[in-house]
Short mmCIF file of C-alpha atoms in Angstrom, two decimals:
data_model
loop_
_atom_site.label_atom_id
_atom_site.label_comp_id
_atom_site.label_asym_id
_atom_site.label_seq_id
_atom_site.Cartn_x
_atom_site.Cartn_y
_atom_site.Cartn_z
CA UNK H 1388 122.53 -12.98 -154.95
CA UNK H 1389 125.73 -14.99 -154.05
CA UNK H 1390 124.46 -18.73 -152.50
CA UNK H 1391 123.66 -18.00 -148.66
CA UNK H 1392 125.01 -21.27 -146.71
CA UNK H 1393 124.56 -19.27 -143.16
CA UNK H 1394 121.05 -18.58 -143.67
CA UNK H 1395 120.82 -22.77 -143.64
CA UNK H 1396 119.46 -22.15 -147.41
CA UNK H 1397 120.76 -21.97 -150.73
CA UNK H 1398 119.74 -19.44 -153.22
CA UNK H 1399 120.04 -18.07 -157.22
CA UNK H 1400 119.55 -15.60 -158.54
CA UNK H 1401 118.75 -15.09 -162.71
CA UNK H 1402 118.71 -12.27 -164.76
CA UNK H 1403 117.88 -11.60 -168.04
CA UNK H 1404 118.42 -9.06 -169.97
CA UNK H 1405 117.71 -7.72 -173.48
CA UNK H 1406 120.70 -5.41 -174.40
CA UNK H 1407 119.46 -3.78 -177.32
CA UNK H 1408 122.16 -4.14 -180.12
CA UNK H 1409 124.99 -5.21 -178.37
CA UNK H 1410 127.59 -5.00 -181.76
CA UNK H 1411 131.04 -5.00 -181.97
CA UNK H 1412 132.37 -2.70 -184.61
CA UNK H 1413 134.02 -4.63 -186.91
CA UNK H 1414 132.06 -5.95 -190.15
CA UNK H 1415 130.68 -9.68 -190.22
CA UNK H 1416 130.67 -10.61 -194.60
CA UNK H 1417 127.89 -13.16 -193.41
CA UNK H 1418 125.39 -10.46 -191.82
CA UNK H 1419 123.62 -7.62 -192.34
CA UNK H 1420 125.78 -5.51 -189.32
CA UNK H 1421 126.61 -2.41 -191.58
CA UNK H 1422 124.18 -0.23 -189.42
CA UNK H 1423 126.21 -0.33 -186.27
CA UNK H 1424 130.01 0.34 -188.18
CA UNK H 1425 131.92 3.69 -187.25
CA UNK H 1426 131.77 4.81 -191.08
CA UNK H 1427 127.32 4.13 -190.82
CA UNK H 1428 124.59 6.56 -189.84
CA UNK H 1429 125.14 5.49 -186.39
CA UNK H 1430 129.00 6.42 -185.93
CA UNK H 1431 129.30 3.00 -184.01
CA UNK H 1432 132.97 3.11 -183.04
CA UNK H 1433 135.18 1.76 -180.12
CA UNK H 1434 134.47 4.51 -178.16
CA UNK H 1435 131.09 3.85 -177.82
CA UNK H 1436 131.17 -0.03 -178.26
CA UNK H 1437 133.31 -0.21 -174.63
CA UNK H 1438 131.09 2.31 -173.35
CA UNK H 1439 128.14 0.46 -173.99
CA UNK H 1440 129.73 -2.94 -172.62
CA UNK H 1441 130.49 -1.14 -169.03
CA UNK H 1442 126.25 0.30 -169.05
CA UNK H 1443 125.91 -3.45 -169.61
CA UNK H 1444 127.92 -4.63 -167.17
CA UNK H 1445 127.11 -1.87 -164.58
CA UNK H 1446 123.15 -3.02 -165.21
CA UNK H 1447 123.81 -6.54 -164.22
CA UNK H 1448 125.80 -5.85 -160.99
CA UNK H 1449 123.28 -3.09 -159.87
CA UNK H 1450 120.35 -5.85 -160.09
CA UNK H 1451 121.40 -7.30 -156.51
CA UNK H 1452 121.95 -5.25 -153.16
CA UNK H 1453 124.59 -8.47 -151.72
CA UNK H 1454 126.73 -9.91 -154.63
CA UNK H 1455 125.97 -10.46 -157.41
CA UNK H 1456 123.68 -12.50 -160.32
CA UNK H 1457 124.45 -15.95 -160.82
CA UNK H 1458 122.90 -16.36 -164.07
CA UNK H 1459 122.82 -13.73 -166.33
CA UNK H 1460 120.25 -14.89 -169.69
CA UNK H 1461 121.14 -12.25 -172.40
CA UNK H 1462 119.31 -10.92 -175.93
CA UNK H 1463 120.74 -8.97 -178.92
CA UNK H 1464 124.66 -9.58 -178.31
CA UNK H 1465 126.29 -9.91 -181.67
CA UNK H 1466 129.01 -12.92 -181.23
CA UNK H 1467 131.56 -15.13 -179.00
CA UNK H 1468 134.12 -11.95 -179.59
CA UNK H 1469 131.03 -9.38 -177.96
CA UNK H 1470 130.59 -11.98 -175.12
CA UNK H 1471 134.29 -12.28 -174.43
CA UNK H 1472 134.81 -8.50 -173.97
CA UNK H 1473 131.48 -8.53 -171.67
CA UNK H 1474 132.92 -11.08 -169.67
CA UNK H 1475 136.35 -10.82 -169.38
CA UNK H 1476 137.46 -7.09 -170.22
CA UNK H 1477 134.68 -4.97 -169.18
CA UNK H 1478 133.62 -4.00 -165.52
CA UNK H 1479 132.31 -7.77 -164.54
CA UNK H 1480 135.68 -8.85 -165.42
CA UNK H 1481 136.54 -9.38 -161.42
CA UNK H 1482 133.50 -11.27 -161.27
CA UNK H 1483 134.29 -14.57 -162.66
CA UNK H 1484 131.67 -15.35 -164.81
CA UNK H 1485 131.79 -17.84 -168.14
CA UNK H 1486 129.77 -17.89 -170.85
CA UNK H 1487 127.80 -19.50 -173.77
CA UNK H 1488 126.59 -18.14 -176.77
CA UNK H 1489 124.75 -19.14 -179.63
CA UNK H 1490 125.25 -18.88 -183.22
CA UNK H 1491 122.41 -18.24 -185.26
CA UNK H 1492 121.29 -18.06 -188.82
CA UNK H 1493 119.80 -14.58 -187.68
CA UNK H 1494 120.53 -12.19 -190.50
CA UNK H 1495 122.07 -9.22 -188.65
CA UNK H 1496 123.87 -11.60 -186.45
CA UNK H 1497 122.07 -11.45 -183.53
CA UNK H 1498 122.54 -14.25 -180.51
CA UNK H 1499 121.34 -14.93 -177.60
CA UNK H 1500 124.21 -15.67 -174.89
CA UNK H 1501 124.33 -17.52 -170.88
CA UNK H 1502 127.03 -15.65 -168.11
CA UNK H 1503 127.10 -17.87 -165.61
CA UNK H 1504 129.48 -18.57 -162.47
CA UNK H 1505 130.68 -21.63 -161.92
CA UNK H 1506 130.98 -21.80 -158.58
CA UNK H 1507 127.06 -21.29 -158.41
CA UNK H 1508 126.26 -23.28 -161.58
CA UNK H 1509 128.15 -26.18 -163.33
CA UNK H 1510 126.80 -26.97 -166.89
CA UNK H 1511 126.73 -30.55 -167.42
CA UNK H 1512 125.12 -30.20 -171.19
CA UNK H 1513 124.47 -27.21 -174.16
CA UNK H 1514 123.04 -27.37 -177.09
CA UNK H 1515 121.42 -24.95 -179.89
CA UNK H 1516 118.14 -25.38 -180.58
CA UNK H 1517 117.16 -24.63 -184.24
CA UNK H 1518 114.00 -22.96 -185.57
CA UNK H 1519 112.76 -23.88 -188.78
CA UNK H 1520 111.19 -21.14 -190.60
CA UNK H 1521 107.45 -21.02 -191.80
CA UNK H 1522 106.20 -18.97 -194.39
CA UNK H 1523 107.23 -15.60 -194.46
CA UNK H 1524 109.67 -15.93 -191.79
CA UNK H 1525 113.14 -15.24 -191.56
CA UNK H 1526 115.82 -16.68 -189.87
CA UNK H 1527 115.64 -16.30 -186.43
CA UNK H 1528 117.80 -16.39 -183.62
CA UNK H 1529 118.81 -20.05 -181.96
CA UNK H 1530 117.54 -20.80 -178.62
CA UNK H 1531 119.84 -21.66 -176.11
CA UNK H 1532 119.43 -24.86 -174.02
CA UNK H 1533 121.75 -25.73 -171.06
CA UNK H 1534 121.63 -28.14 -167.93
CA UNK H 1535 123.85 -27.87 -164.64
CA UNK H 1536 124.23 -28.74 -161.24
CA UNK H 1537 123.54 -25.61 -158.70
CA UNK H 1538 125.21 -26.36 -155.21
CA UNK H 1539 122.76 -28.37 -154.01
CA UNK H 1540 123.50 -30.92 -156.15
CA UNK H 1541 119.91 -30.28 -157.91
CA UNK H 1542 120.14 -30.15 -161.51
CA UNK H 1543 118.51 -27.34 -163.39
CA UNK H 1544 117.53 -26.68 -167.04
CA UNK H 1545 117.99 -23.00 -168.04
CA UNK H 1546 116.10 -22.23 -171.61
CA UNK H 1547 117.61 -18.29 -173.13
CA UNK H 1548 114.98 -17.26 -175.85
CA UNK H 1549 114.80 -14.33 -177.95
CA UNK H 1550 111.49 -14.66 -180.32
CA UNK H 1551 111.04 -12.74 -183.69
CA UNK H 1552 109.52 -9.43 -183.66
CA UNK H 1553 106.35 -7.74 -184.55
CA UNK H 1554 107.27 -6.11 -187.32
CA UNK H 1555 104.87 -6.59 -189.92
CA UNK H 1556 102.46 -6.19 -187.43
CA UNK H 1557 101.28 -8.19 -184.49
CA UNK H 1558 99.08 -10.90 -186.45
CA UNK H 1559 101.44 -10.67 -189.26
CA UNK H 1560 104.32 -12.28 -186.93
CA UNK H 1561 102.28 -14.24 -184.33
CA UNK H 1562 103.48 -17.54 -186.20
CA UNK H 1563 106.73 -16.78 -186.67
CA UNK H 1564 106.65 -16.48 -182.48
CA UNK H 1565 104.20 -19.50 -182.40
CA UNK H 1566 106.95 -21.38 -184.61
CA UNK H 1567 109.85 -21.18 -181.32
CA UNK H 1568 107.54 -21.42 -178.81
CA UNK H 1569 106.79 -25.13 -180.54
CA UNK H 1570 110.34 -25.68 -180.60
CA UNK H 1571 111.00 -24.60 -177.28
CA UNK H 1572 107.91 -26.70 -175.92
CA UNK H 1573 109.32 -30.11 -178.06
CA UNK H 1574 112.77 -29.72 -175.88
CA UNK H 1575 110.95 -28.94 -172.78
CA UNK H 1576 108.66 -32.10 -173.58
CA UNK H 1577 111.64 -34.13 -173.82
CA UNK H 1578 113.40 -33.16 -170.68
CA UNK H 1579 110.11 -33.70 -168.56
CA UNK H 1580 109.78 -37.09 -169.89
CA UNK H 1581 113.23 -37.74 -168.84
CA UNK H 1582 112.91 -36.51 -165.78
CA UNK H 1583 108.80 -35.42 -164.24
CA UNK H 1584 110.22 -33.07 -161.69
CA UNK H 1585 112.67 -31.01 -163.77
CA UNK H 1586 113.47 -27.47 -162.75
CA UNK H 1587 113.41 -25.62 -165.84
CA UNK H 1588 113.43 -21.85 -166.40
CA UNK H 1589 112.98 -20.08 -169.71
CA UNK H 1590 114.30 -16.47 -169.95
CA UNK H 1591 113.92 -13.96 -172.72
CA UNK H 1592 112.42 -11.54 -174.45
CA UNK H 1593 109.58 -13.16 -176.31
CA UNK H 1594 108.21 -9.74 -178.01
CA UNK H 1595 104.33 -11.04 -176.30
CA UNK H 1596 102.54 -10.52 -173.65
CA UNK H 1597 101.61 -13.18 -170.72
CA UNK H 1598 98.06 -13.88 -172.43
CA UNK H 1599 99.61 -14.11 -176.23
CA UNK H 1600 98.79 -17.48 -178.18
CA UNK H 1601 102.73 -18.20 -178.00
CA UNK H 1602 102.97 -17.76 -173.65
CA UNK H 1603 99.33 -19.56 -173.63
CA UNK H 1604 101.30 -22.60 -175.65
CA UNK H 1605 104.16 -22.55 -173.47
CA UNK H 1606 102.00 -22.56 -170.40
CA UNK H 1607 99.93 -25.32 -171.53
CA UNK H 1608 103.14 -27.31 -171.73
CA UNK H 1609 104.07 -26.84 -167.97
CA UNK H 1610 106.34 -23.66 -168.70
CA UNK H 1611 104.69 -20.67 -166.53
CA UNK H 1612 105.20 -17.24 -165.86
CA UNK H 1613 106.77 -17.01 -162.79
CA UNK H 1614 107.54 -12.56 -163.08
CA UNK H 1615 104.15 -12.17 -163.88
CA UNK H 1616 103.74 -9.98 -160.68
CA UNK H 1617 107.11 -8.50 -161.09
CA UNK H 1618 107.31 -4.65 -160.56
CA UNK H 1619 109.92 -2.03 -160.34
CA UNK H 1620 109.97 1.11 -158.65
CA UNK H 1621 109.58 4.70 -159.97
CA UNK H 1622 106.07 3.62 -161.68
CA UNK H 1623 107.56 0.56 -163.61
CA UNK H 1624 105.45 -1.75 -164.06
CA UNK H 1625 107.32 -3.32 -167.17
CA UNK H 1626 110.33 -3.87 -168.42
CA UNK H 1627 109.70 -2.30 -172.02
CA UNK H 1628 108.53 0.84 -172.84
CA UNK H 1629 106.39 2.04 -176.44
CA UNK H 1630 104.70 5.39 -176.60
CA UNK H 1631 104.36 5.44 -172.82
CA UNK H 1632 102.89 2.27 -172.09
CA UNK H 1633 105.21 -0.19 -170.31
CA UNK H 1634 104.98 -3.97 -171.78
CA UNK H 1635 105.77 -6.78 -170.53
CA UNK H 1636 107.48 -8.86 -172.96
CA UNK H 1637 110.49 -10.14 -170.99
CA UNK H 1638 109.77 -13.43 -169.12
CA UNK H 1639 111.17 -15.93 -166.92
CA UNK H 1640 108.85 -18.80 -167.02
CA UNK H 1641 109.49 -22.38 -165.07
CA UNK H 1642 107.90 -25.85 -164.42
CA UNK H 1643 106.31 -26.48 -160.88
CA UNK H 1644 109.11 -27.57 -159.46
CA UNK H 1645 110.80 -24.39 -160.11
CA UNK H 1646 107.42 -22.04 -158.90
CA UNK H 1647 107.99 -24.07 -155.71
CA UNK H 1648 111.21 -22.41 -155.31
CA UNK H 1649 110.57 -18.88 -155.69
CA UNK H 1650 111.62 -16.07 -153.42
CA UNK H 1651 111.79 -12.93 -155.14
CA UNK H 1652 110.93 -11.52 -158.81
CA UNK H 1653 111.28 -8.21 -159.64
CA UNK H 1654 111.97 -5.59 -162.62
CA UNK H 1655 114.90 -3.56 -161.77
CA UNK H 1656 114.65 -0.37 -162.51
CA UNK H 1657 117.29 1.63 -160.80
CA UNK H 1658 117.31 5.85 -161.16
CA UNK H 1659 120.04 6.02 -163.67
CA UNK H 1660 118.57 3.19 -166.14
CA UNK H 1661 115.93 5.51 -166.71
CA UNK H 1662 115.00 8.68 -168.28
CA UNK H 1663 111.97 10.87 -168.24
CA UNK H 1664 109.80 10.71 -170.97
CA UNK H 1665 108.58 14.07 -172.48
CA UNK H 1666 106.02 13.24 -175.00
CA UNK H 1667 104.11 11.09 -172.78
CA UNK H 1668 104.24 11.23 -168.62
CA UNK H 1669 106.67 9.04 -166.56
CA UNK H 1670 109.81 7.47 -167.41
CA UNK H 1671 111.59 4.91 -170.02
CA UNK H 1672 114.75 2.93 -170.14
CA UNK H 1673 117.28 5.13 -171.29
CA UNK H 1674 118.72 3.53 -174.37
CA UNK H 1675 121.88 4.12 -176.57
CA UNK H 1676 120.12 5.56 -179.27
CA UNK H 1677 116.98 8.22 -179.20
CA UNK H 1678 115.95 7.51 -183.15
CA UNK H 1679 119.66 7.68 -185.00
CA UNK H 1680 120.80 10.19 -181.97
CA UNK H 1681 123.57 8.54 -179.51
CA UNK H 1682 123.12 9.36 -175.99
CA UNK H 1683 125.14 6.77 -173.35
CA UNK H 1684 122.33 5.15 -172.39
CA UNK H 1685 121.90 1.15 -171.11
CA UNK H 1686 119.11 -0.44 -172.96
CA UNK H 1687 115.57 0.16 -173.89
CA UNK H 1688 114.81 -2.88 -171.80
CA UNK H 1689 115.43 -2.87 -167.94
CA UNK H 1690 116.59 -6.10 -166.27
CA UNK H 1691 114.16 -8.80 -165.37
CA UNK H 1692 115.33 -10.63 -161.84
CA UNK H 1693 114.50 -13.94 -160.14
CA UNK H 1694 115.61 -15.72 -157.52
CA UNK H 1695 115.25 -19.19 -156.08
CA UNK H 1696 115.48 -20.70 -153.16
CA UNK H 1697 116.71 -24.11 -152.26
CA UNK H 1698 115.74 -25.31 -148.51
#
């Protein structure tokens, strides 16, 4: 939602957004990207590479009835070149959004990335946050730290996180997801003793649940759920879907001050972002790939939406 000045309030409105495998198609010597290449299994070619930045780009404008997002918080996008064609060359091109990207020791490459626009949101500082690995854990992705001013003059702290996986197993991997949830909490830590009353927000998919040991940690530190209650429409109640369950492993947490400012959260789940689900009852994002079978899909995560209100 574009900032409403008639409504004698200002408001923004974040989104994130996991995009499942957003590659380009050309081979990165560094990374382990062979899978999505046009000569691989998966036939990734141009074709479907600008195909899939458009389902991206469609998502993120659909998310808001007037305007559109001023943050956009985005998971699985390969590189600066991916983010460039999202931003500038695909169907958000008109909509003047910037970006920021990460660049992680992930091995397949995978980043996490900030669209913003700048007349809503005027970064003042960025940094990468690194994750030392523990045991048995590999390189994961960067998280992405950056402050700006919003219109109001207000400065706020936006957090993009995309935590390891569960493969392996859920116990297996809980302290590889403990492990950036410290790191994220030592940053956090650090702005709040700068400044008590921060407005931060941390967006992501963190691959746990609101009760896990890693969103208990976070919590603990001042950083709540604040799309706990979020729900969609067409029986979503999630924004991730396994073996007909929904999950909800995308969050947007914040400190009090940004709870305070709260107006709407919800999990959008537009008609043609999903697909019904045969196996099981009910419907699923509809994703690029069904196993190694391309269909045009979106993502198999629908878009996560908050928005705040300055009064």
């Amino acid at each position: 939602m574009l900032f409403s000045l008639t409504a004698q309030a200002q408001s923004l409105t974040l989104v994130e957004l996991n995009c499942e495998n957003l590659f380009d198609t050309r081979h990165d010597s560094l990374k382990q990207d062979t899978e999505y290449l046009p000569e691989a299994t998966r036939h990734w070619n141009r074709q479907r590479y600008w195909r899939k930045l458009n389902n991206i780009g469609q998502s993120i404008l659909s998310t808001c009835d007037n305007g559109i997002p001023d943050l956009v918080a985005l998971c699985e996008v390969e590189n600066d070149s991916v983010m460039h064609d999202l931003a500038r060359r695909s169907v958000l091109r008109n909509a003047g959004y910037d970006y920021m990207i990460t660049q992680s020791p992930d091995l397949r490459g995978i980043d996490v990335g900030l669209l913003y626009r700048p007349s809503a949101f005027m970064p003042l500082n960025s940094h990468c946050l690194r994750v030392e690995t523990v045991e048995g854990m590999r390189p994961t992705r960067d998280i992405l730290y950056v402050s700006g001013r919003v219109l109001t003059g207000d400065t706020l702290h936006v957090y993009v996180v995309h935590a390891p996986s569960r493969y392996g197993g859920e116990r297996h991997s809980r302290p590889f997801r403990m492990q950036v949830a410290r790191r994220l909490c030592q940053s956090a830590d650090s702005v709040l003793k700068r400044s008590a009353g921060a407005c931060i927000l941390v967006a992501g998919d963190f691959n746990d649940e609101a009760d896990s040991p890693a969103l208990r940690l976070m919590a603990s530190h001042g950083l709540n759920s604040m799309t706990a209650k979020a729900r969609g429409e067409n029986g979503v109640s999630g924004t991730y879907r396994y073996k007909g369950r929904w999950s909800r492993i995308d969050h947007i947490l914040g400190t009090a001050a940004a709870q305070r400012r709260v107006d709407t959260t919800y999990i959008h789940s537009a008609p043609f972002l999903l697909e019904e689900e045969h196996t099981y009852s009910g419907y699923r994002p509809r994703r690029t790939y069904n196993g190694m079978n391309y269909q045009p899909g979106y993502s198999d995560h629908l878009p996560l939406v908050l928005r705040l209100r300055w009064k």
